[in-house]
Amino acid sequence: MLRLFGTIGNNVPSDKPNDNFYDNYKDWKDVYYRISTCGLDSVNNFFTEEGGSIVVVQGNLFESANHKKPANYILDLYNKKQDISFVRQLNGSFNFFLIDKRNRLIYLATDKCGSRPLFVYQKDNQLTFGSEIKLLLSLLNKHPAINWGAWGEYLTFRFTLGENTFYKDIRLIPNGTLFKISYGDKTKISEEQYWDFPEIETDLDSSFEQKIHEGTEIFKTIFQSLGDDIKDSINIVALSGGYDSRSIVSGLKKFSPSSKFDTVTTLHPAGSEKEIVNELSEALKLKNKYIDRPTNIYKRFFIRKAYLSDCLVQEHLWTMPMLDTISQYNTYIDGIAGDIVMRSTRVRPIHIEKKDDTHFLVKLFKKQFGFDYIWLEDYIDPNIWNHIKFTDDWTSRELSKIPTTENRMMTFLIKNRVRNGISIAPNNIIGNNVKMVIQPFFDDRLVRFGFSIPHKYKFKFIYREILNAAFPEIMSIPSTSDENTDKLKSYDNRILQFDQNPRELISDYSDISKEDTKYLFNLLRQLDFPSFINKQVFIDDMQIDLKVNRINTILDIVLWYNMFEQNNLPI
């Protein structure tokens, strides 16, 4: 997948960064900017230049006139309107930059959902950016200070919150953000959020049945369009036992029968989906590639994952065994964010009832997603510990930015858990192995529809009813996503009463996870620890009582420190 990085302003680096992962490197440079791309595919498929303007797009558009190349479509709109206001009408999953040489302007934009990460470092009227932190760091003379508060967020939730990254002064840019930079003797940088989720209103007028019909028609339109977009590519679609991936493969099969694709499945550590996937594949006549989860997955892939990902995402580590297979294709299609957009997964009636109570929602969120890492104080430097101790202020800071509608928690999840954790995994891990990653649930039509559904309908499982109406031929097949009213009530009661975290003890994990933890522990013993962690005490304690969460946590810190701070890649 294409990767973007560059510097705009004074004292722009004159030489290409010295590293070995710049395949298909290309740059555009001037006294006041140097903007570069690299990746598995030639930038020519994502780039256009005309009349003194240059556009490069990382990602894809879901709607463009006559299926033009995204860069051409964006440049046509810019030339037609003679300004950047058209960015609000773009429907896609992208980052792009536009250089207007005639007016000495550069624009840098993220899509409405912020589905592809973009990091920036801004200092002294100079903007440095990268679609991966490692790309941005390669342009700086020295690394910024470590942001231990962000580490505290990550250790708590397994993702950072808001704009935070592991470095002070490096920000993850919010969704729907546009930078405008006028360059010359004086560089001027402005930043605005041109769109955000609260713009979508909940549809309180349509009936349950009307929303089912509306959703069915939207799925038909979207997958007809997607089929046209991928018809000339070699495609592979992730297929699991849940609703989101089956909606993609069913939609392409039914509404775009000429589209060609294979599917790929690997065993998720939470349980086997093999039987469900086999049944789906047979019903839809799919060519599915099932990849058994290697017994030594962590030994083979954990270090590779840490290097490829900018935030050590745990959420999609299970995709790692698929990388060798996926790399044989041009385009990978994934159902990322479908559960939040369509089902509001993790949002329960209690969130709607308490939508105005920020303090309550903060406590509830910690119970739903939080890990207890108070034990870390025994092994880490006291000065660092004071910065990474969990505080409710971290969550309330981000939650307070969101209006108190019934979509408040849904918005919070997509702006934080999805963007800062889940979406980075396919873009930075899988994206290093294919030319394009497409995530259909970031299509603006689906996002607007999903946010418009009243939660009273979601709690009646309207997503399941929409899929049943659209694809009755496969909805009789069981799903790992199946829920019922009793399950929701039970979940509400459990998260309200639960005080201890069951993810702490190895005895609470499957046999696969127990074996994984042994591999992780042996790997950890071989690595150099940073001076602020007492390696010997930790190793001695784990030999007595091996604990999953503690091994994962320390390994994340140790690997990140080795790779990003010491430039020591134990691969």
Coordinates of C-alpha atoms in Angstrom, one line a residue:
M1 CA 0.0 0.0 0.0
L2 CA 1.1 3.5 -0.7
R3 CA 2.8 5.4 2.2
L4 CA 3.1 9.1 2.6
F5 CA 5.6 11.3 4.4
G6 CA 7.2 14.7 4.1
T7 CA 8.2 18.1 5.5
I8 CA 6.8 21.5 4.6
G9 CA 8.4 24.8 5.7
N10 CA 12.0 26.0 6.2
N11 CA 15.1 23.9 6.5
V12 CA 13.6 21.0 4.5
P13 CA 15.9 17.9 4.4
S14 CA 17.7 17.8 1.0
D15 CA 18.4 14.0 1.0
K16 CA 16.3 10.9 0.9
P17 CA 16.0 9.3 4.4
N18 CA 18.6 6.6 4.7
D19 CA 16.6 3.4 5.3
N20 CA 16.0 0.1 3.5
F21 CA 12.2 0.0 3.2
Y22 CA 11.5 2.6 0.5
D23 CA 10.2 0.5 -2.4
N24 CA 9.1 2.5 -5.4
Y25 CA 10.3 5.7 -3.8
K26 CA 9.3 9.0 -5.4
D27 CA 9.3 12.6 -4.1
W28 CA 8.3 16.1 -5.0
K29 CA 10.6 18.8 -3.7
D30 CA 11.1 22.5 -3.6
V31 CA 13.0 24.9 -1.4
Y32 CA 10.0 24.9 0.9
Y33 CA 8.8 21.3 0.8
R34 CA 9.8 17.7 0.2
I35 CA 7.0 15.2 0.0
S36 CA 7.6 11.5 -0.6
T37 CA 5.8 8.3 -1.3
C38 CA 6.8 4.6 -1.2
G39 CA 5.1 1.3 -1.2
L40 CA 4.5 -2.0 -3.0
D41 CA 2.8 -0.3 -6.0
S42 CA 4.0 2.5 -8.3
V43 CA 2.7 5.9 -7.2
N44 CA 1.5 6.4 -10.8
N45 CA -1.7 4.6 -9.8
F46 CA -2.4 7.2 -7.1
F47 CA -0.9 10.3 -8.5
T48 CA -1.7 13.0 -11.1
E49 CA -0.2 16.3 -12.2
E50 CA -1.7 19.0 -14.4
G51 CA -1.4 22.8 -14.8
G52 CA 1.0 23.3 -11.8
S53 CA -1.0 21.1 -9.4
I54 CA -0.1 17.7 -8.0
V55 CA -2.4 15.3 -6.2
V56 CA -1.4 12.0 -4.5
V57 CA -4.0 9.8 -2.8
Q58 CA -3.3 7.1 -0.2
G59 CA -6.4 4.9 -0.2
N60 CA -9.6 4.7 -2.2
L61 CA -12.8 6.6 -3.1
F62 CA -16.1 4.8 -3.0
E63 CA -17.8 7.1 -5.4
S64 CA -16.1 9.0 -8.2
A65 CA -17.3 10.1 -11.6
N66 CA -17.0 7.3 -14.1
H67 CA -14.7 5.4 -11.7
K68 CA -11.8 7.8 -12.4
K69 CA -8.5 7.4 -10.6
P70 CA -9.0 9.1 -7.2
A71 CA -6.2 11.6 -7.8
N72 CA -7.7 12.6 -11.1
Y73 CA -11.2 13.0 -9.6
I74 CA -9.9 15.2 -6.7
L75 CA -7.8 17.4 -9.1
D76 CA -10.8 17.8 -11.4
L77 CA -12.9 19.0 -8.4
Y78 CA -10.2 21.4 -7.3
N79 CA -9.8 22.9 -10.8
K80 CA -13.5 23.2 -11.1
K81 CA -14.2 24.9 -7.8
Q82 CA -10.8 26.7 -7.5
D83 CA -10.8 25.9 -3.8
I84 CA -10.7 22.9 -1.4
S85 CA -14.3 23.1 -0.2
F86 CA -15.2 20.0 -2.2
V87 CA -13.4 17.8 0.4
R88 CA -16.7 17.6 2.3
Q89 CA -18.3 15.8 -0.6
L90 CA -15.6 13.1 -0.9
N91 CA -16.7 9.6 0.0
G92 CA -13.7 7.4 0.7
S93 CA -11.1 5.9 2.9
F94 CA -8.0 8.1 2.3
N95 CA -5.3 10.6 3.1
F96 CA -4.3 12.9 0.3
F97 CA -2.0 15.9 -0.4
L98 CA -2.5 18.5 -3.0
I99 CA 0.2 20.9 -4.1
D100 CA -0.9 24.1 -5.9
K101 CA 2.3 25.5 -7.2
R102 CA 0.7 28.6 -8.8
N103 CA -0.8 29.8 -5.5
R104 CA 2.0 28.3 -3.3
L105 CA -0.5 26.2 -1.3
I106 CA -0.4 22.6 0.0
Y107 CA -3.4 20.8 1.4
L108 CA -3.2 17.7 3.5
A109 CA -6.5 15.9 4.4
T110 CA -7.8 12.8 6.2
D111 CA -11.2 11.2 5.3
K112 CA -14.4 11.8 7.3
C113 CA -13.8 8.7 9.5
G114 CA -10.0 9.1 9.8
S115 CA -9.8 5.5 8.7
R116 CA -6.2 5.7 7.6
P117 CA -3.7 7.0 10.2
L118 CA -1.8 10.2 9.6
F119 CA 0.7 11.5 12.1
V120 CA 2.1 15.0 12.3
Y121 CA 4.9 16.9 14.1
Q122 CA 4.7 20.7 14.0
K123 CA 7.4 23.1 15.2
D124 CA 8.5 26.6 14.2
N125 CA 6.2 26.9 11.2
Q126 CA 7.4 23.5 9.9
L127 CA 5.0 20.6 9.4
T128 CA 6.4 17.0 9.2
F129 CA 4.0 14.2 8.6
G130 CA 3.8 10.5 7.8
S131 CA 1.2 7.8 7.3
E132 CA 3.3 5.8 9.8
I133 CA 5.3 7.1 12.8
K134 CA 8.5 5.4 11.6
L135 CA 8.3 7.3 8.4
L136 CA 7.8 10.6 10.2
L137 CA 10.7 9.8 12.7
S138 CA 13.0 9.2 9.7
L139 CA 12.7 13.0 8.9
L140 CA 13.5 14.3 12.3
N141 CA 17.0 15.1 13.6
K142 CA 16.1 13.5 16.9
H143 CA 13.1 11.7 18.4
P144 CA 10.7 13.8 20.5
A145 CA 10.4 12.9 24.2
I146 CA 8.4 9.7 25.1
N147 CA 4.8 10.4 26.0
W148 CA 4.3 8.3 29.1
G149 CA 0.7 9.4 29.4
A150 CA -0.1 7.8 26.1
W151 CA 1.6 4.6 27.3
G152 CA -0.7 4.7 30.3
E153 CA -3.7 4.9 28.0
Y154 CA -2.4 2.0 25.9
L155 CA -1.6 -0.2 28.9
T156 CA -5.2 0.4 30.1
F157 CA -7.1 0.0 26.9
R158 CA -4.7 -1.5 24.4
F159 CA -5.1 1.7 22.3
T160 CA -4.3 5.4 22.9
L161 CA -7.0 8.1 23.1
G162 CA -7.6 11.1 20.9
E163 CA -4.6 12.5 19.2
N164 CA -2.1 10.9 21.6
T165 CA 0.9 8.8 20.4
F166 CA 3.9 7.3 22.2
Y167 CA 5.8 10.6 21.5
K168 CA 5.2 14.0 22.8
D169 CA 4.4 16.5 20.0
I170 CA 3.6 13.8 17.5
R171 CA -0.2 13.7 17.0
L172 CA -2.5 11.2 15.3
I173 CA -4.6 13.6 13.2
P174 CA -8.4 13.5 13.9
N175 CA -11.0 12.3 11.4
G176 CA -12.2 14.9 8.9
T177 CA -9.2 17.2 9.2
L178 CA -7.8 19.5 6.6
F179 CA -4.4 21.3 6.7
K180 CA -3.8 24.3 4.6
I181 CA -0.2 25.4 4.3
S182 CA 0.9 28.5 2.4
Y183 CA 4.6 28.2 1.7
G184 CA 7.3 30.7 0.8
D185 CA 9.5 33.1 2.8
K186 CA 6.9 32.8 5.5
T187 CA 5.1 29.5 6.0
K188 CA 1.6 29.7 7.4
I189 CA -0.1 26.5 8.7
S190 CA -3.8 26.3 9.5
E191 CA -5.8 23.3 10.6
E192 CA -9.6 22.7 10.6
Q193 CA -12.0 19.9 11.1
Y194 CA -14.2 20.0 8.1
W195 CA -16.6 17.2 9.2
D196 CA -17.5 15.1 12.3
F197 CA -19.9 12.4 13.3
P198 CA -22.4 14.6 15.3
E199 CA -23.5 16.1 12.0
I200 CA -25.5 12.9 11.4
E201 CA -28.9 13.0 12.9
T202 CA -30.7 10.0 14.4
D203 CA -33.7 9.1 12.2
L204 CA -36.6 9.1 14.7
D205 CA -39.3 9.2 12.0
S206 CA -38.8 5.9 10.1
S207 CA -40.2 2.7 11.3
F208 CA -38.2 -0.5 12.0
E209 CA -39.4 -2.0 8.7
Q210 CA -38.6 1.2 6.7
K211 CA -35.0 1.2 8.1
I212 CA -34.6 -2.5 7.1
H213 CA -35.7 -1.6 3.5
E214 CA -33.4 1.4 3.5
G215 CA -30.5 -0.7 4.7
T216 CA -31.1 -3.4 2.1
E217 CA -31.1 -0.9 -0.7
I218 CA -27.9 0.8 0.6
F219 CA -26.1 -2.6 0.8
K220 CA -27.2 -3.3 -2.8
T221 CA -25.9 0.0 -4.1
I222 CA -22.6 -0.2 -2.2
F223 CA -21.6 -3.7 -3.3
Q224 CA -22.5 -3.1 -6.9
S225 CA -20.2 -0.1 -6.8
L226 CA -17.4 -2.0 -4.9
G227 CA -17.7 -4.8 -7.5
D228 CA -17.1 -2.3 -10.3
D229 CA -14.1 -0.8 -8.5
I230 CA -12.3 -4.1 -8.0
K231 CA -13.2 -5.8 -11.2
D232 CA -9.7 -5.4 -12.7
S233 CA -7.8 -6.3 -9.5
I234 CA -6.8 -9.6 -7.9
N235 CA -8.8 -9.6 -4.7
I236 CA -9.0 -11.4 -1.4
V237 CA -11.6 -10.8 1.3
A238 CA -11.3 -11.7 4.9
L239 CA -14.0 -14.2 5.9
S240 CA -14.9 -14.9 9.5
G241 CA -17.9 -16.4 11.3
G242 CA -19.4 -12.9 11.9
Y243 CA -21.9 -10.7 10.1
D244 CA -19.5 -8.1 8.7
S245 CA -17.4 -10.2 6.5
R246 CA -20.3 -12.3 5.3
S247 CA -22.2 -9.2 4.3
I248 CA -19.2 -8.2 2.1
V249 CA -18.8 -11.6 0.4
S250 CA -22.5 -12.1 0.0
G251 CA -23.0 -8.5 -1.3
L252 CA -20.3 -9.0 -3.9
K253 CA -21.6 -12.4 -5.0
K254 CA -25.2 -11.3 -5.2
F255 CA -25.1 -7.6 -6.4
S256 CA -21.8 -7.8 -8.4
P257 CA -21.6 -11.3 -9.7
S258 CA -18.9 -10.4 -12.2
S259 CA -16.4 -9.4 -9.4
K260 CA -13.7 -11.9 -8.8
F261 CA -12.3 -12.7 -5.4
D262 CA -11.0 -15.4 -3.1
T263 CA -11.5 -15.4 0.7
V264 CA -9.2 -16.1 3.5
T265 CA -9.8 -17.3 7.1
T266 CA -7.6 -18.0 10.0
L267 CA -8.5 -19.3 13.4
H268 CA -9.2 -16.5 15.9
P269 CA -7.8 -17.2 19.4
A270 CA -11.3 -16.7 20.9
G271 CA -12.6 -19.9 19.3
S272 CA -12.9 -21.9 16.1
E273 CA -14.9 -20.5 13.2
K274 CA -13.9 -23.2 10.8
E275 CA -17.3 -25.0 10.6
I276 CA -19.2 -21.7 10.1
V277 CA -16.8 -20.5 7.4
N278 CA -16.9 -23.9 5.6
E279 CA -20.7 -23.7 5.5
L280 CA -20.7 -20.1 4.2
S281 CA -18.1 -21.0 1.5
E282 CA -20.1 -23.9 0.3
A283 CA -23.4 -21.9 0.2
L284 CA -21.8 -19.0 -1.7
K285 CA -19.5 -21.2 -3.8
L286 CA -16.4 -19.4 -2.6
K287 CA -12.8 -20.4 -3.0
N288 CA -11.7 -20.0 0.6
K289 CA -8.2 -20.4 1.9
Y290 CA -8.3 -21.6 5.5
I291 CA -5.1 -21.1 7.4
D292 CA -4.7 -22.9 10.6
R293 CA -3.2 -20.8 13.4
P294 CA 0.4 -21.9 13.8
T295 CA 1.2 -23.2 17.2
N296 CA 4.2 -20.9 17.2
I297 CA 2.4 -17.8 16.0
Y298 CA 3.9 -15.4 18.5
K299 CA 7.4 -16.8 17.9
R300 CA 7.0 -16.2 14.2
F301 CA 4.9 -13.0 14.1
F302 CA 4.9 -11.0 17.3
I303 CA 8.1 -9.1 16.5
R304 CA 7.1 -8.6 12.9
K305 CA 3.8 -7.2 14.1
A306 CA 5.4 -4.8 16.5
Y307 CA 7.7 -3.5 13.8
L308 CA 5.0 -3.0 11.2
S309 CA 2.5 -1.4 13.6
D310 CA 2.9 2.0 15.1
C311 CA 0.9 1.3 18.2
L312 CA 1.4 -2.5 18.9
V313 CA -2.2 -3.3 18.2
Q314 CA -3.3 -6.5 19.9
E315 CA -6.7 -6.5 18.3
H316 CA -5.7 -8.1 15.0
L317 CA -2.6 -10.1 15.8
W318 CA -4.6 -13.1 14.6
T319 CA -4.4 -11.8 11.0
M320 CA -0.6 -12.3 11.0
P321 CA -0.7 -15.9 9.7
M322 CA -2.5 -14.7 6.6
L323 CA 0.2 -12.3 5.5
D324 CA 2.0 -14.8 3.2
T325 CA -1.3 -15.7 1.5
I326 CA -2.5 -12.1 1.3
S327 CA 0.7 -10.9 -0.4
Q328 CA -0.2 -12.9 -3.5
Y329 CA -3.1 -10.5 -4.1
N330 CA -3.4 -6.9 -5.1
T331 CA -6.3 -5.9 -2.9
Y332 CA -7.4 -7.0 0.5
I333 CA -11.0 -6.2 1.7
D334 CA -11.9 -6.3 5.4
G335 CA -15.0 -5.7 7.4
I336 CA -13.3 -3.4 9.9
A337 CA -15.7 -1.0 11.8
G338 CA -18.8 -2.9 10.6
D339 CA -19.7 -3.9 14.2
I340 CA -19.5 -0.3 15.5
V341 CA -21.2 1.3 12.4
M342 CA -24.1 -1.2 12.1
R343 CA -24.5 -2.8 15.5
S344 CA -22.9 -0.3 17.8
T345 CA -21.0 -3.2 19.4
R346 CA -20.2 -2.6 23.1
V347 CA -22.9 0.1 23.2
R348 CA -25.7 -1.1 25.5
P349 CA -29.0 0.3 26.8
I350 CA -27.2 1.6 29.9
H351 CA -25.0 3.8 27.7
I352 CA -28.1 5.4 26.2
E353 CA -29.8 5.8 29.6
K354 CA -26.7 7.5 31.1
K355 CA -25.6 9.4 27.9
D356 CA -25.5 12.8 29.8
D357 CA -23.4 11.4 32.7
T358 CA -19.8 11.7 31.6
H359 CA -18.4 10.5 35.0
F360 CA -20.5 7.3 34.8
L361 CA -19.6 6.6 31.2
V362 CA -15.9 7.0 32.0
K363 CA -16.2 4.4 34.8
L364 CA -18.2 2.1 32.6
F365 CA -15.7 2.3 29.7
K366 CA -12.9 1.4 32.1
K367 CA -14.8 -1.7 33.2
Q368 CA -15.5 -2.7 29.6
F369 CA -12.1 -2.3 28.1
G370 CA -9.6 -1.7 30.9
F371 CA -6.8 -3.8 32.0
D372 CA -5.4 -3.5 35.5
Y373 CA -1.7 -2.8 35.5
I374 CA -1.1 -1.6 39.0
W375 CA 1.3 -4.5 39.3
L376 CA 3.7 -2.7 36.9
E377 CA 4.7 -0.4 39.7
D378 CA 6.8 -3.3 41.1
Y379 CA 9.0 -3.4 38.0
I380 CA 9.2 0.1 36.6
D381 CA 11.1 3.3 37.5
P382 CA 9.0 5.3 40.0
N383 CA 9.3 8.6 38.0
I384 CA 7.9 6.9 35.0
W385 CA 5.2 5.1 37.0
N386 CA 3.9 8.5 38.2
H387 CA 3.2 9.4 34.5
I388 CA 1.6 6.2 33.4
K389 CA -0.8 5.6 36.4
F390 CA -4.3 5.5 35.1
T391 CA -6.5 8.5 35.6
D392 CA -10.2 9.0 34.7
D393 CA -9.2 12.4 33.2
W394 CA -7.7 10.7 30.1
T395 CA -11.1 9.2 29.1
S396 CA -13.3 12.2 30.2
R397 CA -11.1 14.5 28.2
E398 CA -12.1 12.8 25.0
L399 CA -15.6 11.9 25.9
S400 CA -16.3 15.6 26.9
K401 CA -15.7 16.6 23.3
I402 CA -18.7 14.6 22.1
P403 CA -22.3 15.9 22.3
T404 CA -24.6 14.0 24.7
T405 CA -26.8 12.4 22.0
E406 CA -27.6 8.7 22.0
N407 CA -24.7 8.2 19.6
R408 CA -22.2 9.6 22.1
M409 CA -20.6 6.3 23.1
M410 CA -20.7 5.0 19.5
T411 CA -18.9 8.1 18.3
F412 CA -16.4 7.8 21.1
L413 CA -15.6 4.2 20.1
I414 CA -15.1 4.9 16.5
K415 CA -13.0 8.0 17.2
N416 CA -10.8 6.1 19.7
R417 CA -11.0 2.3 19.8
V418 CA -11.6 1.9 16.0
R419 CA -9.3 4.7 14.7
N420 CA -6.5 4.4 17.3
G421 CA -6.4 0.7 17.5
I422 CA -8.3 -1.5 15.1
S423 CA -7.9 0.5 11.9
I424 CA -4.2 0.9 12.3
A425 CA -3.7 -2.8 12.1
P426 CA -4.9 -3.5 8.6
N427 CA -3.5 -0.3 7.2
N428 CA 0.0 -0.7 8.7
I429 CA 0.4 -4.5 9.0
I430 CA -1.6 -5.9 6.0
G431 CA -1.0 -2.7 4.0
N432 CA 2.7 -3.5 4.0
N433 CA 1.9 -6.8 2.1
V434 CA -0.7 -5.7 -0.5
K435 CA -1.1 -2.8 -2.9
M436 CA -4.5 -1.7 -1.5
V437 CA -6.6 -2.2 1.6
I438 CA -10.4 -1.5 1.2
Q439 CA -12.7 -1.2 4.2
P440 CA -16.3 -0.9 2.9
F441 CA -17.8 0.0 6.3
F442 CA -16.1 3.4 6.0
D443 CA -18.2 4.2 3.0
D444 CA -20.0 7.4 3.8
R445 CA -23.4 6.0 2.8
L446 CA -23.1 3.1 5.3
V447 CA -21.6 5.4 8.1
R448 CA -24.5 7.8 7.7
F449 CA -27.1 5.0 7.6
G450 CA -25.5 3.3 10.6
F451 CA -25.4 6.4 12.7
S452 CA -29.0 7.3 11.8
I453 CA -30.4 4.1 13.1
P454 CA -32.0 4.6 16.6
H455 CA -30.5 2.4 19.2
K456 CA -33.9 1.0 20.1
Y457 CA -33.8 -0.6 16.7
K458 CA -30.2 -1.8 17.1
F459 CA -31.1 -3.4 20.4
K460 CA -33.8 -5.3 18.3
F461 CA -31.0 -6.6 16.1
I462 CA -31.9 -4.6 13.0
Y463 CA -28.5 -5.4 11.4
R464 CA -29.4 -9.1 11.4
E465 CA -32.8 -8.3 9.9
I466 CA -31.2 -6.2 7.1
L467 CA -28.8 -9.0 6.2
N468 CA -31.7 -11.5 6.4
A469 CA -33.7 -9.4 3.9
A470 CA -30.7 -8.9 1.6
F471 CA -29.2 -12.4 1.9
P472 CA -31.7 -14.9 3.1
E473 CA -29.8 -17.7 1.4
I474 CA -27.0 -17.6 4.0
M475 CA -28.6 -16.1 7.1
S476 CA -29.7 -19.5 8.4
I477 CA -26.0 -20.3 8.9
P478 CA -24.9 -19.6 12.5
S479 CA -22.9 -16.5 13.3
T480 CA -20.4 -15.7 16.0
S481 CA -22.1 -12.3 16.1
D482 CA -25.5 -13.6 17.2
E483 CA -26.9 -11.9 20.2
N484 CA -30.3 -11.8 22.0
T485 CA -32.1 -9.5 24.5
D486 CA -31.2 -11.8 27.4
K487 CA -27.5 -11.5 26.5
L488 CA -27.7 -7.7 26.4
K489 CA -29.3 -7.6 29.9
S490 CA -26.8 -10.0 31.3
Y491 CA -23.9 -8.0 29.8
D492 CA -25.3 -4.8 31.4
N493 CA -25.5 -6.5 34.8
R494 CA -22.0 -8.0 34.5
I495 CA -20.2 -4.8 33.6
L496 CA -22.0 -2.9 36.3
Q497 CA -21.1 -5.4 39.0
F498 CA -17.7 -6.6 37.8
D499 CA -14.6 -5.5 39.8
Q500 CA -11.9 -7.9 38.8
N501 CA -10.3 -8.3 35.4
P502 CA -10.4 -12.0 34.2
R503 CA -7.8 -11.3 31.6
E504 CA -5.1 -11.3 34.2
L505 CA -4.6 -15.1 34.9
I506 CA -3.4 -17.6 32.5
S507 CA -5.9 -20.1 33.8
D508 CA -8.7 -18.1 32.2
Y509 CA -7.3 -18.5 28.7
S510 CA -7.6 -21.3 26.1
D511 CA -4.9 -23.9 25.7
I512 CA -3.8 -22.0 22.6
S513 CA -3.3 -18.8 24.6
K514 CA -1.4 -20.7 27.3
E515 CA 1.0 -22.0 24.7
D516 CA 1.3 -18.5 23.2
T517 CA 2.2 -17.1 26.6
K518 CA 5.0 -19.6 27.1
Y519 CA 6.5 -18.6 23.7
L520 CA 6.2 -14.9 24.6
F521 CA 7.9 -15.5 27.9
N522 CA 10.8 -17.3 26.3
L523 CA 11.1 -14.5 23.7
L524 CA 11.1 -11.9 26.4
R525 CA 13.9 -13.5 28.2
Q526 CA 16.1 -13.1 25.1
L527 CA 15.5 -9.4 24.6
D528 CA 17.4 -6.4 26.1
F529 CA 15.2 -4.5 28.6
P530 CA 15.3 -0.7 28.9
S531 CA 17.0 0.5 32.0
F532 CA 13.7 1.7 33.5
I533 CA 12.3 -1.9 33.8
N534 CA 13.8 -4.3 36.3
K535 CA 14.2 -7.4 34.0
Q536 CA 15.5 -9.9 36.6
V537 CA 12.8 -9.3 39.1
F538 CA 10.1 -9.6 36.5
I539 CA 11.5 -12.8 35.0
D540 CA 11.9 -14.3 38.4
D541 CA 8.3 -13.5 39.3
M542 CA 6.9 -14.9 36.0
Q543 CA 8.8 -18.1 36.5
I544 CA 6.8 -18.6 39.7
D545 CA 3.4 -17.4 38.3
L546 CA 3.0 -17.0 34.5
K547 CA 0.4 -14.3 33.7
V548 CA -0.8 -13.5 30.2
N549 CA -1.5 -9.8 30.5
R550 CA 1.8 -9.1 32.3
I551 CA 3.8 -10.9 29.7
N552 CA 2.0 -9.1 26.9
T553 CA 2.4 -5.7 28.5
I554 CA 6.1 -6.0 29.3
L555 CA 6.8 -7.4 25.8
D556 CA 5.1 -4.5 24.2
I557 CA 7.2 -2.0 26.0
V558 CA 10.4 -3.9 25.5
L559 CA 9.9 -4.4 21.7
W560 CA 8.8 -0.9 21.1
Y561 CA 11.8 0.5 23.0
N562 CA 14.2 -1.7 21.1
M563 CA 12.8 -0.9 17.7
F564 CA 11.8 2.7 17.9
E565 CA 14.2 4.1 20.5
Q566 CA 17.3 1.9 20.1
N567 CA 16.8 1.1 16.4
N568 CA 17.6 -2.5 17.4
L569 CA 15.3 -4.7 15.4
P570 CA 15.4 -8.3 16.7
I571 CA 13.8 -9.8 13.5

